[in-house]
Amino acid sequence: MALALAEAAKAAEEGETPIGAVLARDGQVVAAAHNHRERTNDVTSHAELEVLRLAGQQRGDWRLSDCTLYVTLEPCPMCAGAILAARVRRVVFGAKDATAGAMGSVLNLPRYPLGAKPLVEQGVMEQECRELLQGFFRARRAKAEKRDLL
């Protein structure tokens, strides 16, 4: 999860929502990525989808049933669907997403009969993940308020 947090920090430095993801197999990193929505103007450029794309390209296979995904924020419905489709064996996330979380908070897509049923572990380095996100949005709001005052 520390590597996923480092990816999230990179995203924040780029002005992206600070979410990072790492896909690992047998304790070895297969791929690492972070959000790229602002840079690419692509709504699907979430950290989870980016890391799944990279892993599929590097492995030459979209099936990731022997992998664990580490992500700093609970996946949204779009990402959760892709994770299930890729047959990821295990998902570990930091902070819950009370707005769009689809692995236990708002929805729980792994419970539906959609094929793959990854093991889901939540709350790993939760405080650090949450603080990075909250700090990013706090700074963004302060910047917007400052602009509004000028």
Short mmCIF file of C-alpha atoms in Angstrom, two decimals:
data_model
loop_
_atom_site.label_atom_id
_atom_site.label_comp_id
_atom_site.label_asym_id
_atom_site.label_seq_id
_atom_site.Cartn_x
_atom_site.Cartn_y
_atom_site.Cartn_z
CA MET A 1 0.00 0.00 0.00
CA ALA A 2 2.96 2.31 0.58
CA LEU A 3 3.75 2.10 -3.14
CA ALA A 4 0.13 2.93 -4.01
CA LEU A 5 0.37 5.95 -1.69
CA ALA A 6 3.53 7.05 -3.50
CA GLU A 7 1.62 6.85 -6.78
CA ALA A 8 -1.19 8.89 -5.24
CA ALA A 9 1.32 11.54 -4.18
CA LYS A 10 2.57 11.71 -7.79
CA ALA A 11 -1.00 12.28 -8.92
CA ALA A 12 -1.39 15.15 -6.44
CA GLU A 13 1.82 16.76 -7.71
CA GLU A 14 0.35 16.64 -11.23
CA GLY A 15 -2.91 18.23 -10.08
CA GLU A 16 -4.79 14.94 -10.35
CA THR A 17 -7.02 13.52 -7.64
CA PRO A 18 -4.50 11.64 -5.48
CA ILE A 19 -5.39 8.03 -6.00
CA GLY A 20 -2.74 5.42 -6.66
CA ALA A 21 -2.82 1.74 -7.50
CA VAL A 22 -0.32 -1.09 -7.60
CA LEU A 23 -0.86 -4.59 -8.96
CA ALA A 24 1.35 -7.30 -7.50
CA ARG A 25 1.92 -11.00 -8.10
CA ASP A 26 3.77 -13.15 -5.58
CA GLY A 27 4.97 -10.04 -3.77
CA GLN A 28 6.44 -8.48 -6.93
CA VAL A 29 5.09 -5.32 -8.54
CA VAL A 30 3.56 -6.01 -11.94
CA ALA A 31 2.41 -2.43 -12.58
CA ALA A 32 1.85 0.86 -10.77
CA ALA A 33 -0.23 3.86 -11.83
CA HIS A 34 -2.24 6.84 -10.65
CA ASN A 35 -5.13 8.97 -11.90
CA HIS A 36 -4.64 10.68 -15.28
CA ARG A 37 -8.11 12.13 -15.92
CA GLU A 38 -7.05 15.76 -16.02
CA ARG A 39 -4.00 15.17 -18.21
CA THR A 40 -5.80 12.93 -20.70
CA ASN A 41 -9.29 14.42 -20.45
CA ASP A 42 -10.44 10.82 -20.22
CA VAL A 43 -13.03 9.99 -17.58
CA THR A 44 -11.85 6.36 -17.56
CA SER A 45 -8.27 7.22 -16.58
CA HIS A 46 -8.73 6.15 -12.97
CA ALA A 47 -5.71 4.66 -11.19
CA GLU A 48 -7.27 1.18 -11.15
CA LEU A 49 -7.99 1.12 -14.87
CA GLU A 50 -4.56 2.51 -15.67
CA VAL A 51 -2.84 -0.20 -13.63
CA LEU A 52 -5.00 -2.95 -15.16
CA ARG A 53 -4.14 -1.69 -18.67
CA LEU A 54 -0.42 -1.59 -17.89
CA ALA A 55 -0.45 -5.04 -16.32
CA GLY A 56 -2.32 -6.54 -19.25
CA GLN A 57 0.15 -5.03 -21.71
CA GLN A 58 3.19 -6.11 -19.70
CA ARG A 59 1.93 -9.64 -19.17
CA GLY A 60 0.33 -10.06 -22.57
CA ASP A 61 -2.85 -11.25 -20.87
CA TRP A 62 -5.90 -9.45 -19.51
CA ARG A 63 -6.55 -12.24 -17.00
CA LEU A 64 -5.04 -11.19 -13.67
CA SER A 65 -6.40 -13.97 -11.47
CA ASP A 66 -3.06 -14.48 -9.73
CA CYS A 67 -2.71 -10.82 -8.71
CA THR A 68 -3.51 -8.50 -5.82
CA LEU A 69 -4.57 -4.92 -6.43
CA TYR A 70 -3.62 -2.27 -3.86
CA VAL A 71 -5.48 1.02 -4.22
CA THR A 72 -5.65 4.03 -1.94
CA LEU A 73 -9.41 4.63 -2.33
CA GLU A 74 -12.23 2.12 -2.60
CA PRO A 75 -12.95 1.46 -6.29
CA CYS A 76 -15.96 3.10 -7.95
CA PRO A 77 -18.52 1.00 -9.90
CA MET A 78 -16.62 1.42 -13.19
CA CYS A 79 -13.33 0.29 -11.67
CA ALA A 80 -14.93 -2.48 -9.63
CA GLY A 81 -16.49 -3.84 -12.81
CA ALA A 82 -13.13 -3.85 -14.56
CA ILE A 83 -11.48 -5.52 -11.57
CA LEU A 84 -14.10 -8.28 -11.66
CA ALA A 85 -13.73 -8.65 -15.43
CA ALA A 86 -9.94 -8.95 -15.08
CA ARG A 87 -10.49 -11.65 -12.46
CA VAL A 88 -8.20 -9.99 -9.92
CA ARG A 89 -7.88 -12.41 -7.01
CA ARG A 90 -7.60 -9.90 -4.15
CA VAL A 91 -8.31 -6.19 -3.70
CA VAL A 92 -6.81 -4.20 -0.83
CA PHE A 93 -7.88 -0.59 -0.41
CA GLY A 94 -7.16 2.17 2.06
CA ALA A 95 -9.98 4.67 2.48
CA LYS A 96 -13.66 3.93 1.97
CA ASP A 97 -15.54 6.03 -0.57
CA ALA A 98 -18.89 6.96 0.98
CA THR A 99 -19.98 8.61 -2.28
CA ALA A 100 -19.14 6.04 -4.97
CA GLY A 101 -17.50 3.05 -3.30
CA ALA A 102 -18.46 -0.20 -5.00
CA MET A 103 -16.63 -2.74 -2.88
CA GLY A 104 -18.64 -2.47 0.30
CA SER A 105 -19.50 1.16 1.06
CA VAL A 106 -22.28 2.24 -1.30
CA LEU A 107 -22.40 -0.88 -3.48
CA ASN A 108 -20.76 -4.26 -3.16
CA LEU A 109 -20.27 -5.51 -6.71
CA PRO A 110 -18.25 -8.58 -5.68
CA ARG A 111 -21.41 -9.92 -4.01
CA TYR A 112 -23.32 -10.00 -7.29
CA PRO A 113 -23.14 -13.11 -9.50
CA LEU A 114 -20.82 -11.49 -12.05
CA GLY A 115 -18.20 -14.21 -12.23
CA ALA A 116 -15.03 -13.43 -10.30
CA LYS A 117 -15.27 -12.90 -6.55
CA PRO A 118 -12.11 -11.22 -5.29
CA LEU A 119 -11.20 -11.20 -1.65
CA VAL A 120 -11.60 -7.62 -0.45
CA GLU A 121 -9.62 -6.14 2.41
CA GLN A 122 -10.34 -2.56 3.47
CA GLY A 123 -8.76 -0.03 5.78
CA VAL A 124 -5.09 -0.74 5.06
CA MET A 125 -3.18 2.48 5.80
CA GLU A 126 -6.62 4.09 5.84
CA GLN A 127 -5.60 7.19 7.76
CA GLU A 128 -2.70 8.00 5.43
CA CYS A 129 -4.86 7.46 2.35
CA ARG A 130 -7.68 9.60 3.72
CA GLU A 131 -5.34 12.39 4.85
CA LEU A 132 -3.74 12.62 1.41
CA LEU A 133 -7.14 12.99 -0.25
CA GLN A 134 -8.50 15.42 2.33
CA GLY A 135 -5.36 17.56 2.23
CA PHE A 136 -5.50 17.72 -1.57
CA PHE A 137 -9.12 18.87 -1.61
CA ARG A 138 -8.62 21.26 1.31
CA ALA A 139 -5.77 22.95 -0.61
CA ARG A 140 -7.86 23.04 -3.79
CA ARG A 141 -10.78 24.70 -1.97
CA ALA A 142 -8.47 27.24 -0.31
CA LYS A 143 -6.98 28.12 -3.69
CA ALA A 144 -10.46 28.56 -5.21
CA GLU A 145 -11.57 30.73 -2.27
CA LYS A 146 -8.48 32.89 -2.65
CA ARG A 147 -9.23 33.34 -6.37
CA ASP A 148 -12.82 34.28 -5.56
CA LEU A 149 -11.64 36.98 -3.15
CA LEU A 150 -9.47 38.63 -5.79
#
